[in-house]
Amino acid sequence: MHHHRPFRSYFLLSLIIASSFLFGACRKYSDGPNFSFIPREARIANNWQGESISRNTIQEVTLYETYSMNFLDNGVMLWTTKKVGEDLVERTGKWRLASADEEIELEFDAANSPTGETRLLFLEIRRLTSNNMWVNFFWENDEWEVQLN
């Protein structure tokens, strides 16, 4: 009976290696997670608070009293920002997953757009878990990297 143990060890090792390749291939975003049973829309639907806010690679989180992105499960989004010493800015729009679920498409109507016309903004998702969402986007010629918790 002891002569079967090496086979069992090799089988388990092979199973572990195969599983790591399988689940490694499930990584959707550059910064993870590797695998999740929770659908992407359910992970996005949250009231996210800015933890790290970089504009053109310069950290600006200390300039904000408030930075939140509230994605509702009905496709409505409320983006609230308030810089120190400035007025609160609230933008509402619609959101949906786009680009094979690698981006969030935000559509702001004319009343909530800085240009006074309907505007689309695409947030590239870098990380999406139940507790973290990291996004990159271009807004008014600036490149933003925002980590939300």
PDB file of C-alpha atoms in Angstrom:
ATOM      1  CA  MET A   1       0.000   0.000   0.000  1.00  0.00           C
ATOM      2  CA  HIS A   2       2.885   2.408   0.598  1.00  0.00           C
ATOM      3  CA  HIS A   3       3.914   2.294  -3.067  1.00  0.00           C
ATOM      4  CA  HIS A   4       0.843   4.419  -4.046  1.00  0.00           C
ATOM      5  CA  ARG A   5       1.872   7.499  -2.023  1.00  0.00           C
ATOM      6  CA  PRO A   6       4.339   8.939  -4.566  1.00  0.00           C
ATOM      7  CA  PHE A   7       1.590   8.845  -7.216  1.00  0.00           C
ATOM      8  CA  ARG A   8      -0.822  10.579  -4.849  1.00  0.00           C
ATOM      9  CA  SER A   9       1.778  13.286  -4.076  1.00  0.00           C
ATOM     10  CA  TYR A  10       2.443  13.913  -7.775  1.00  0.00           C
ATOM     11  CA  PHE A  11      -1.282  14.000  -8.485  1.00  0.00           C
ATOM     12  CA  LEU A  12      -1.929  16.554  -5.725  1.00  0.00           C
ATOM     13  CA  LEU A  13       1.023  18.670  -6.839  1.00  0.00           C
ATOM     14  CA  SER A  14      -0.220  18.568 -10.446  1.00  0.00           C
ATOM     15  CA  LEU A  15      -3.722  19.520  -9.290  1.00  0.00           C
ATOM     16  CA  ILE A  16      -2.376  22.499  -7.324  1.00  0.00           C
ATOM     17  CA  ILE A  17      -0.309  23.711 -10.275  1.00  0.00           C
ATOM     18  CA  ALA A  18      -3.218  23.305 -12.706  1.00  0.00           C
ATOM     19  CA  SER A  19      -5.535  25.184 -10.320  1.00  0.00           C
ATOM     20  CA  SER A  20      -3.099  28.087 -10.037  1.00  0.00           C
ATOM     21  CA  PHE A  21      -3.049  28.439 -13.834  1.00  0.00           C
ATOM     22  CA  LEU A  22      -6.819  28.202 -14.022  1.00  0.00           C
ATOM     23  CA  PHE A  23      -7.483  30.820 -11.366  1.00  0.00           C
ATOM     24  CA  GLY A  24      -4.577  32.985 -12.513  1.00  0.00           C
ATOM     25  CA  ALA A  25      -6.307  33.238 -15.878  1.00  0.00           C
ATOM     26  CA  CYS A  26      -9.438  34.591 -14.171  1.00  0.00           C
ATOM     27  CA  ARG A  27      -7.708  37.879 -13.323  1.00  0.00           C
ATOM     28  CA  LYS A  28      -9.669  40.578 -15.131  1.00  0.00           C
ATOM     29  CA  TYR A  29      -7.912  43.713 -13.908  1.00  0.00           C
ATOM     30  CA  SER A  30      -4.214  44.552 -13.721  1.00  0.00           C
ATOM     31  CA  ASP A  31      -4.248  44.834  -9.918  1.00  0.00           C
ATOM     32  CA  GLY A  32      -6.627  41.952  -9.190  1.00  0.00           C
ATOM     33  CA  PRO A  33      -8.406  40.210  -7.750  1.00  0.00           C
ATOM     34  CA  ASN A  34      -7.563  36.799  -9.160  1.00  0.00           C
ATOM     35  CA  PHE A  35     -11.058  35.417  -8.743  1.00  0.00           C
ATOM     36  CA  SER A  36     -14.408  36.430  -7.283  1.00  0.00           C
ATOM     37  CA  PHE A  37     -17.828  34.820  -6.992  1.00  0.00           C
ATOM     38  CA  ILE A  38     -19.471  38.259  -6.638  1.00  0.00           C
ATOM     39  CA  PRO A  39     -20.563  39.711 -10.024  1.00  0.00           C
ATOM     40  CA  ARG A  40     -18.737  42.850 -11.168  1.00  0.00           C
ATOM     41  CA  GLU A  41     -21.891  45.001 -11.106  1.00  0.00           C
ATOM     42  CA  ALA A  42     -22.523  43.989  -7.498  1.00  0.00           C
ATOM     43  CA  ARG A  43     -18.939  44.910  -6.548  1.00  0.00           C
ATOM     44  CA  ILE A  44     -19.196  48.285  -8.293  1.00  0.00           C
ATOM     45  CA  ALA A  45     -22.554  49.185  -6.671  1.00  0.00           C
ATOM     46  CA  ASN A  46     -21.232  50.889  -3.548  1.00  0.00           C
ATOM     47  CA  ASN A  47     -20.651  54.326  -2.035  1.00  0.00           C
ATOM     48  CA  TRP A  48     -16.888  54.629  -2.613  1.00  0.00           C
ATOM     49  CA  GLN A  49     -14.656  57.145  -0.820  1.00  0.00           C
ATOM     50  CA  GLY A  50     -11.389  58.470  -2.285  1.00  0.00           C
ATOM     51  CA  GLU A  51      -8.395  57.001  -0.477  1.00  0.00           C
ATOM     52  CA  SER A  52      -5.730  58.056  -2.994  1.00  0.00           C
ATOM     53  CA  ILE A  53      -6.262  60.724  -5.652  1.00  0.00           C
ATOM     54  CA  SER A  54      -3.497  61.469  -8.166  1.00  0.00           C
ATOM     55  CA  ARG A  55      -3.670  63.961 -11.017  1.00  0.00           C
ATOM     56  CA  ASN A  56      -0.869  63.694 -13.567  1.00  0.00           C
ATOM     57  CA  THR A  57       1.037  61.481 -11.056  1.00  0.00           C
ATOM     58  CA  ILE A  58       0.841  64.139  -8.293  1.00  0.00           C
ATOM     59  CA  GLN A  59      -0.950  63.026  -5.113  1.00  0.00           C
ATOM     60  CA  GLU A  60      -3.872  65.384  -4.353  1.00  0.00           C
ATOM     61  CA  VAL A  61      -5.878  63.526  -1.714  1.00  0.00           C
ATOM     62  CA  THR A  62      -5.143  66.225   0.902  1.00  0.00           C
ATOM     63  CA  LEU A  63      -6.773  68.870  -1.326  1.00  0.00           C
ATOM     64  CA  TYR A  64     -10.180  67.199  -0.895  1.00  0.00           C
ATOM     65  CA  GLU A  65     -12.553  67.305   2.053  1.00  0.00           C
ATOM     66  CA  THR A  66     -14.921  65.011   0.137  1.00  0.00           C
ATOM     67  CA  TYR A  67     -14.358  62.690  -2.811  1.00  0.00           C
ATOM     68  CA  SER A  68     -16.977  60.029  -3.321  1.00  0.00           C
ATOM     69  CA  MET A  69     -18.395  58.000  -6.170  1.00  0.00           C
ATOM     70  CA  ASN A  70     -21.730  56.427  -5.320  1.00  0.00           C
ATOM     71  CA  PHE A  71     -22.727  53.767  -7.857  1.00  0.00           C
ATOM     72  CA  LEU A  72     -26.315  52.627  -7.326  1.00  0.00           C
ATOM     73  CA  ASP A  73     -27.448  49.199  -8.493  1.00  0.00           C
ATOM     74  CA  ASN A  74     -30.102  50.819 -10.719  1.00  0.00           C
ATOM     75  CA  GLY A  75     -27.410  52.352 -12.973  1.00  0.00           C
ATOM     76  CA  VAL A  76     -27.432  55.838 -11.419  1.00  0.00           C
ATOM     77  CA  MET A  77     -24.162  57.376 -10.236  1.00  0.00           C
ATOM     78  CA  LEU A  78     -23.549  60.351  -7.950  1.00  0.00           C
ATOM     79  CA  TRP A  79     -20.029  61.809  -7.979  1.00  0.00           C
ATOM     80  CA  THR A  80     -19.414  64.254  -5.120  1.00  0.00           C
ATOM     81  CA  THR A  81     -16.249  66.297  -4.650  1.00  0.00           C
ATOM     82  CA  LYS A  82     -15.338  69.165  -2.381  1.00  0.00           C
ATOM     83  CA  LYS A  83     -11.904  70.720  -2.373  1.00  0.00           C
ATOM     84  CA  VAL A  84     -10.752  72.564   0.747  1.00  0.00           C
ATOM     85  CA  GLY A  85     -12.101  76.130   0.592  1.00  0.00           C
ATOM     86  CA  GLU A  86     -14.315  75.452  -2.441  1.00  0.00           C
ATOM     87  CA  ASP A  87     -17.974  74.628  -3.010  1.00  0.00           C
ATOM     88  CA  LEU A  88     -19.349  71.110  -3.102  1.00  0.00           C
ATOM     89  CA  VAL A  89     -19.664  69.741  -6.660  1.00  0.00           C
ATOM     90  CA  GLU A  90     -22.218  67.020  -7.365  1.00  0.00           C
ATOM     91  CA  ARG A  91     -22.508  65.318 -10.729  1.00  0.00           C
ATOM     92  CA  THR A  92     -25.147  62.723 -11.463  1.00  0.00           C
ATOM     93  CA  GLY A  93     -25.236  60.398 -14.401  1.00  0.00           C
ATOM     94  CA  LYS A  94     -25.755  56.863 -15.555  1.00  0.00           C
ATOM     95  CA  TRP A  95     -23.205  54.078 -15.392  1.00  0.00           C
ATOM     96  CA  ARG A  96     -22.721  50.736 -17.064  1.00  0.00           C
ATOM     97  CA  LEU A  97     -19.900  48.301 -17.691  1.00  0.00           C
ATOM     98  CA  ALA A  98     -18.203  48.678 -21.077  1.00  0.00           C
ATOM     99  CA  SER A  99     -15.208  47.384 -23.049  1.00  0.00           C
ATOM    100  CA  ALA A 100     -15.581  43.714 -22.046  1.00  0.00           C
ATOM    101  CA  ASP A 101     -16.206  44.824 -18.426  1.00  0.00           C
ATOM    102  CA  GLU A 102     -12.777  46.508 -18.213  1.00  0.00           C
ATOM    103  CA  GLU A 103     -14.234  50.014 -18.034  1.00  0.00           C
ATOM    104  CA  ILE A 104     -17.149  51.829 -16.461  1.00  0.00           C
ATOM    105  CA  GLU A 105     -18.920  54.156 -18.863  1.00  0.00           C
ATOM    106  CA  LEU A 106     -20.363  57.258 -17.177  1.00  0.00           C
ATOM    107  CA  GLU A 107     -22.882  59.378 -19.055  1.00  0.00           C
ATOM    108  CA  PHE A 108     -23.493  62.848 -17.638  1.00  0.00           C
ATOM    109  CA  ASP A 109     -26.440  64.815 -18.915  1.00  0.00           C
ATOM    110  CA  ALA A 110     -26.045  68.439 -19.986  1.00  0.00           C
ATOM    111  CA  ALA A 111     -27.033  69.857 -16.580  1.00  0.00           C
ATOM    112  CA  ASN A 112     -24.255  67.922 -14.848  1.00  0.00           C
ATOM    113  CA  SER A 113     -21.527  68.318 -17.450  1.00  0.00           C
ATOM    114  CA  PRO A 114     -18.865  71.040 -17.167  1.00  0.00           C
ATOM    115  CA  THR A 115     -19.286  71.732 -20.913  1.00  0.00           C
ATOM    116  CA  GLY A 116     -23.087  72.017 -20.741  1.00  0.00           C
ATOM    117  CA  GLU A 117     -23.625  69.073 -23.079  1.00  0.00           C
ATOM    118  CA  THR A 118     -24.041  65.338 -22.660  1.00  0.00           C
ATOM    119  CA  ARG A 119     -20.654  63.841 -21.933  1.00  0.00           C
ATOM    120  CA  LEU A 120     -19.240  60.332 -21.681  1.00  0.00           C
ATOM    121  CA  LEU A 121     -16.379  59.453 -19.368  1.00  0.00           C
ATOM    122  CA  PHE A 122     -14.686  56.057 -19.262  1.00  0.00           C
ATOM    123  CA  LEU A 123     -13.124  54.807 -16.028  1.00  0.00           C
ATOM    124  CA  GLU A 124     -10.532  52.094 -16.629  1.00  0.00           C
ATOM    125  CA  ILE A 125     -10.886  49.567 -13.808  1.00  0.00           C
ATOM    126  CA  ARG A 126      -7.502  48.557 -12.385  1.00  0.00           C
ATOM    127  CA  ARG A 127      -8.736  46.768  -9.259  1.00  0.00           C
ATOM    128  CA  LEU A 128     -12.224  45.733  -8.197  1.00  0.00           C
ATOM    129  CA  THR A 129     -12.968  43.869  -4.983  1.00  0.00           C
ATOM    130  CA  SER A 130     -15.790  44.249  -2.469  1.00  0.00           C
ATOM    131  CA  ASN A 131     -13.640  46.777  -0.555  1.00  0.00           C
ATOM    132  CA  ASN A 132     -11.475  48.462  -3.208  1.00  0.00           C
ATOM    133  CA  MET A 133     -11.994  49.971  -6.614  1.00  0.00           C
ATOM    134  CA  TRP A 134      -9.062  51.582  -8.406  1.00  0.00           C
ATOM    135  CA  VAL A 135      -9.765  53.512 -11.598  1.00  0.00           C
ATOM    136  CA  ASN A 136      -7.818  55.570 -14.124  1.00  0.00           C
ATOM    137  CA  PHE A 137      -9.429  58.168 -16.373  1.00  0.00           C
ATOM    138  CA  PHE A 138      -8.847  61.354 -18.345  1.00  0.00           C
ATOM    139  CA  TRP A 139     -10.837  64.427 -17.281  1.00  0.00           C
ATOM    140  CA  GLU A 140     -10.279  67.880 -18.813  1.00  0.00           C
ATOM    141  CA  ASN A 141      -6.832  66.957 -20.235  1.00  0.00           C
ATOM    142  CA  ASP A 142      -5.600  65.532 -16.917  1.00  0.00           C
ATOM    143  CA  GLU A 143      -4.831  61.896 -16.176  1.00  0.00           C
ATOM    144  CA  TRP A 144      -6.368  60.731 -12.905  1.00  0.00           C
ATOM    145  CA  GLU A 145      -5.602  57.647 -10.808  1.00  0.00           C
ATOM    146  CA  VAL A 146      -8.113  57.208  -8.010  1.00  0.00           C
ATOM    147  CA  GLN A 147      -8.169  54.484  -5.368  1.00  0.00           C
ATOM    148  CA  LEU A 148     -11.543  54.167  -3.695  1.00  0.00           C
ATOM    149  CA  ASN A 149     -12.491  52.245  -0.543  1.00  0.00           C
TER     150      ASN A 149
END
